[in-house]
């Protein structure tokens, strides 16, 4: 008489009657009990994600398995992307260092140029002084 197998909802553990029954992943649910473990959003048999006995909506499935790196397809994709990012970062660093080096070389050139100009200027001043001295001497000689 009571031989009918009473199916219990995987989510709330209450009896599920045929009318409200929903089954997926070999589990039985009330239609209203197939929910995302994370956000409790109602899922349908067409849009749920199932892993390790838990059901998720698409976004949370992705979020959770990206964060724990459990879902290899996602984590592979992520580490690949990270590698690329790292390479780009390294390349940027290289370019930056090259720029710094060039900038330093440029500054060194400018400095040398300035020093040279300074020397020339001093040389000129010296010549100017000598000239003035000569002139003074001439004047003195004339006075004599
Ligand atoms: Zn239920
Ligand atoms: Zn969710």
mmCIF file of C-alpha atoms and ligand atoms in Angstrom:
data_model
loop_
_atom_site.group_PDB
_atom_site.id
_atom_site.type_symbol
_atom_site.label_atom_id
_atom_site.label_comp_id
_atom_site.label_asym_id
_atom_site.label_seq_id
_atom_site.Cartn_x
_atom_site.Cartn_y
_atom_site.Cartn_z
ATOM 1 C CA UNK A 1 0.000 0.000 0.000
ATOM 2 C CA UNK A 2 2.644 2.516 0.966
ATOM 3 C CA UNK A 3 5.157 0.995 -1.306
ATOM 4 C CA UNK A 4 5.460 4.084 -3.500
ATOM 5 C CA UNK A 5 8.938 5.452 -3.254
ATOM 6 C CA UNK A 6 8.822 8.857 -1.716
ATOM 7 C CA UNK A 7 11.360 11.064 -3.384
ATOM 8 C CA UNK A 8 12.963 13.742 -1.323
ATOM 9 C CA UNK A 9 14.066 17.082 -2.645
ATOM 10 C CA UNK A 10 17.837 17.346 -2.895
ATOM 11 C CA UNK A 11 17.651 20.930 -1.669
ATOM 12 C CA UNK A 12 15.072 21.000 1.149
ATOM 13 C CA UNK A 13 14.809 17.299 1.866
ATOM 14 C CA UNK A 14 11.018 17.329 1.744
ATOM 15 C CA UNK A 15 8.914 14.970 -0.250
ATOM 16 C CA UNK A 16 8.568 15.793 -3.890
ATOM 17 C CA UNK A 17 5.329 14.993 -5.639
ATOM 18 C CA UNK A 18 5.158 14.341 -9.331
ATOM 19 C CA UNK A 19 3.497 17.664 -10.070
ATOM 20 C CA UNK A 20 6.343 19.744 -8.692
ATOM 21 C CA UNK A 21 9.084 17.336 -9.475
ATOM 22 C CA UNK A 22 12.171 18.370 -11.338
ATOM 23 C CA UNK A 23 15.103 16.087 -11.837
ATOM 24 C CA UNK A 24 18.608 16.759 -12.996
ATOM 25 C CA UNK A 25 22.016 15.212 -12.303
ATOM 26 C CA UNK A 26 20.163 12.155 -10.958
ATOM 27 C CA UNK A 27 18.702 14.284 -8.207
ATOM 28 C CA UNK A 28 15.167 15.283 -7.521
ATOM 29 C CA UNK A 29 14.054 18.792 -6.740
ATOM 30 C CA UNK A 30 10.980 20.823 -6.196
ATOM 31 C CA UNK A 31 10.764 23.121 -9.153
ATOM 32 C CA UNK A 32 11.259 26.057 -6.841
ATOM 33 C CA UNK A 33 14.237 24.422 -5.125
ATOM 34 C CA UNK A 34 16.708 24.290 -7.947
ATOM 35 C CA UNK A 35 18.631 27.363 -6.912
ATOM 36 C CA UNK A 36 22.092 28.817 -7.162
ATOM 37 C CA UNK A 37 24.095 27.899 -4.064
ATOM 38 C CA UNK A 38 25.589 31.363 -4.063
ATOM 39 C CA UNK A 39 22.799 33.811 -4.829
ATOM 40 C CA UNK A 40 19.759 31.604 -4.401
ATOM 41 C CA UNK A 41 18.501 32.514 -7.824
ATOM 42 C CA UNK A 42 15.941 30.117 -9.220
ATOM 43 C CA UNK A 43 17.445 27.980 -11.942
ATOM 44 C CA UNK A 44 15.872 25.963 -14.676
ATOM 45 C CA UNK A 45 17.054 22.672 -16.060
ATOM 46 C CA UNK A 46 18.342 24.591 -19.046
ATOM 47 C CA UNK A 47 20.537 27.148 -17.331
ATOM 48 C CA UNK A 48 22.049 25.587 -14.218
ATOM 49 C CA UNK A 49 25.681 24.677 -13.705
ATOM 50 C CA UNK A 50 26.482 21.660 -11.609
ATOM 51 C CA UNK A 51 29.745 20.778 -9.932
ATOM 52 C CA UNK A 52 30.665 18.691 -6.902
ATOM 53 C CA UNK A 53 27.091 18.276 -5.744
ATOM 54 C CA UNK A 54 26.316 21.974 -5.951
ATOM 55 C CA UNK A 55 24.252 23.954 -8.347
ATOM 56 C CA UNK A 56 25.099 27.440 -9.527
ATOM 57 C CA UNK A 57 23.879 30.058 -11.898
ATOM 58 C CA UNK A 58 26.213 30.789 -14.808
ATOM 59 C CA UNK A 59 27.920 33.887 -13.371
ATOM 60 C CA UNK A 60 28.523 32.339 -9.954
ATOM 61 C CA UNK A 61 29.796 29.120 -11.436
ATOM 62 C CA UNK A 62 32.321 31.123 -13.362
ATOM 63 C CA UNK A 63 33.201 33.350 -10.413
ATOM 64 C CA UNK A 64 33.645 30.492 -7.963
ATOM 65 C CA UNK A 65 35.771 28.359 -10.203
ATOM 66 C CA UNK A 66 37.875 31.234 -11.327
ATOM 67 C CA UNK A 67 38.544 32.176 -7.721
ATOM 68 C CA UNK A 68 39.536 28.718 -6.527
ATOM 69 C CA UNK A 69 41.171 27.763 -9.810
ATOM 70 C CA UNK A 70 39.333 24.482 -9.699
ATOM 71 C CA UNK A 71 37.820 24.427 -13.115
ATOM 72 C CA UNK A 72 40.791 23.703 -15.324
ATOM 73 C CA UNK A 73 39.414 25.196 -18.513
ATOM 74 C CA UNK A 74 38.961 28.505 -16.777
ATOM 75 C CA UNK A 75 42.168 28.412 -14.780
ATOM 76 C CA UNK A 76 44.205 27.434 -17.833
ATOM 77 C CA UNK A 77 42.691 30.294 -19.702
ATOM 78 C CA UNK A 78 43.468 32.604 -16.817
ATOM 79 C CA UNK A 79 47.061 31.511 -16.340
ATOM 80 C CA UNK A 80 47.621 31.791 -20.074
ATOM 81 C CA UNK A 81 46.271 35.296 -19.972
ATOM 82 C CA UNK A 82 48.418 36.041 -16.937
ATOM 83 C CA UNK A 83 51.511 34.829 -18.728
ATOM 84 C CA UNK A 84 50.709 37.082 -21.657
ATOM 85 C CA UNK A 85 50.129 39.969 -19.276
ATOM 86 C CA UNK A 86 53.419 39.234 -17.563
ATOM 87 C CA UNK A 87 55.230 39.206 -20.880
ATOM 88 C CA UNK A 88 53.660 42.476 -21.867
ATOM 89 C CA UNK A 89 54.644 43.835 -18.487
ATOM 90 C CA UNK A 90 58.218 42.635 -18.926
ATOM 91 C CA UNK A 91 58.359 44.116 -22.387
ATOM 92 C CA UNK A 92 57.074 47.397 -21.035
ATOM 93 C CA UNK A 93 59.733 47.288 -18.320
ATOM 94 C CA UNK A 94 62.421 46.633 -20.926
ATOM 95 C CA UNK A 95 61.269 49.522 -23.050
ATOM 96 C CA UNK A 96 61.144 51.703 -19.983
ATOM 97 C CA UNK A 97 64.657 50.780 -18.953
ATOM 98 C CA UNK A 98 65.844 51.380 -22.492
ATOM 99 C CA UNK A 99 64.225 54.797 -22.409
ATOM 100 C CA UNK A 100 65.828 55.561 -19.071
ATOM 101 C CA UNK A 101 69.192 54.491 -20.445
ATOM 102 C CA UNK A 102 68.750 56.650 -23.525
ATOM 103 C CA UNK A 103 67.648 59.521 -21.364
ATOM 104 C CA UNK A 104 70.739 59.100 -19.199
ATOM 105 C CA UNK A 105 72.966 58.979 -22.252
ATOM 106 C CA UNK A 106 71.305 62.080 -23.584
ATOM 107 C CA UNK A 107 71.810 63.864 -20.292
ATOM 108 C CA UNK A 108 75.416 62.730 -20.258
ATOM 109 C CA UNK A 109 75.872 64.216 -23.725
ATOM 110 C CA UNK A 110 74.215 67.433 -22.682
ATOM 111 C CA UNK A 111 76.436 67.557 -19.630
ATOM 112 C CA UNK A 112 79.547 67.000 -21.695
ATOM 113 C CA UNK A 113 78.381 69.606 -24.147
ATOM 114 C CA UNK A 114 77.822 72.051 -21.300
ATOM 115 C CA UNK A 115 81.226 71.284 -19.855
ATOM 116 C CA UNK A 116 82.777 71.854 -23.225
ATOM 117 C CA UNK A 117 80.966 75.139 -23.606
ATOM 118 C CA UNK A 118 82.026 76.091 -20.113
ATOM 119 C CA UNK A 119 85.621 75.325 -20.984
ATOM 120 C CA UNK A 120 85.356 77.335 -24.167
ATOM 121 C CA UNK A 121 83.832 80.180 -22.275
ATOM 122 C CA UNK A 122 86.598 80.102 -19.712
ATOM 123 C CA UNK A 123 89.111 79.955 -22.519
ATOM 124 C CA UNK A 124 87.509 82.976 -24.099
ATOM 125 C CA UNK A 125 87.464 84.820 -20.818
ATOM 126 C CA UNK A 126 91.087 83.997 -20.320
ATOM 127 C CA UNK A 127 91.911 85.287 -23.752
ATOM 128 C CA UNK A 128 89.877 88.345 -23.085
ATOM 129 C CA UNK A 129 91.790 88.950 -19.872
ATOM 130 C CA UNK A 130 95.077 88.470 -21.630
ATOM 131 C CA UNK A 131 94.008 90.882 -24.263
ATOM 132 C CA UNK A 132 93.031 93.443 -21.684
ATOM 133 C CA UNK A 133 96.335 92.969 -19.941
ATOM 134 C CA UNK A 134 98.131 93.472 -23.184
ATOM 135 C CA UNK A 135 96.144 96.592 -23.819
ATOM 136 C CA UNK A 136 96.913 97.886 -20.381
ATOM 137 C CA UNK A 137 100.549 97.194 -20.952
ATOM 138 C CA UNK A 138 100.368 99.039 -24.201
ATOM 139 C CA UNK A 139 98.725 101.936 -22.489
ATOM 140 C CA UNK A 140 101.381 101.947 -19.806
ATOM 141 C CA UNK A 141 104.085 101.788 -22.422
ATOM 142 C CA UNK A 142 102.521 104.675 -24.218
ATOM 143 C CA UNK A 143 102.346 106.620 -21.034
ATOM 144 C CA UNK A 144 105.982 106.027 -20.546
HETATM 145 ZN ZN1 LIG B 1 12.612 21.305 -2.161
HETATM 146 ZN ZN1 LIG B 2 24.165 32.749 -8.499
#
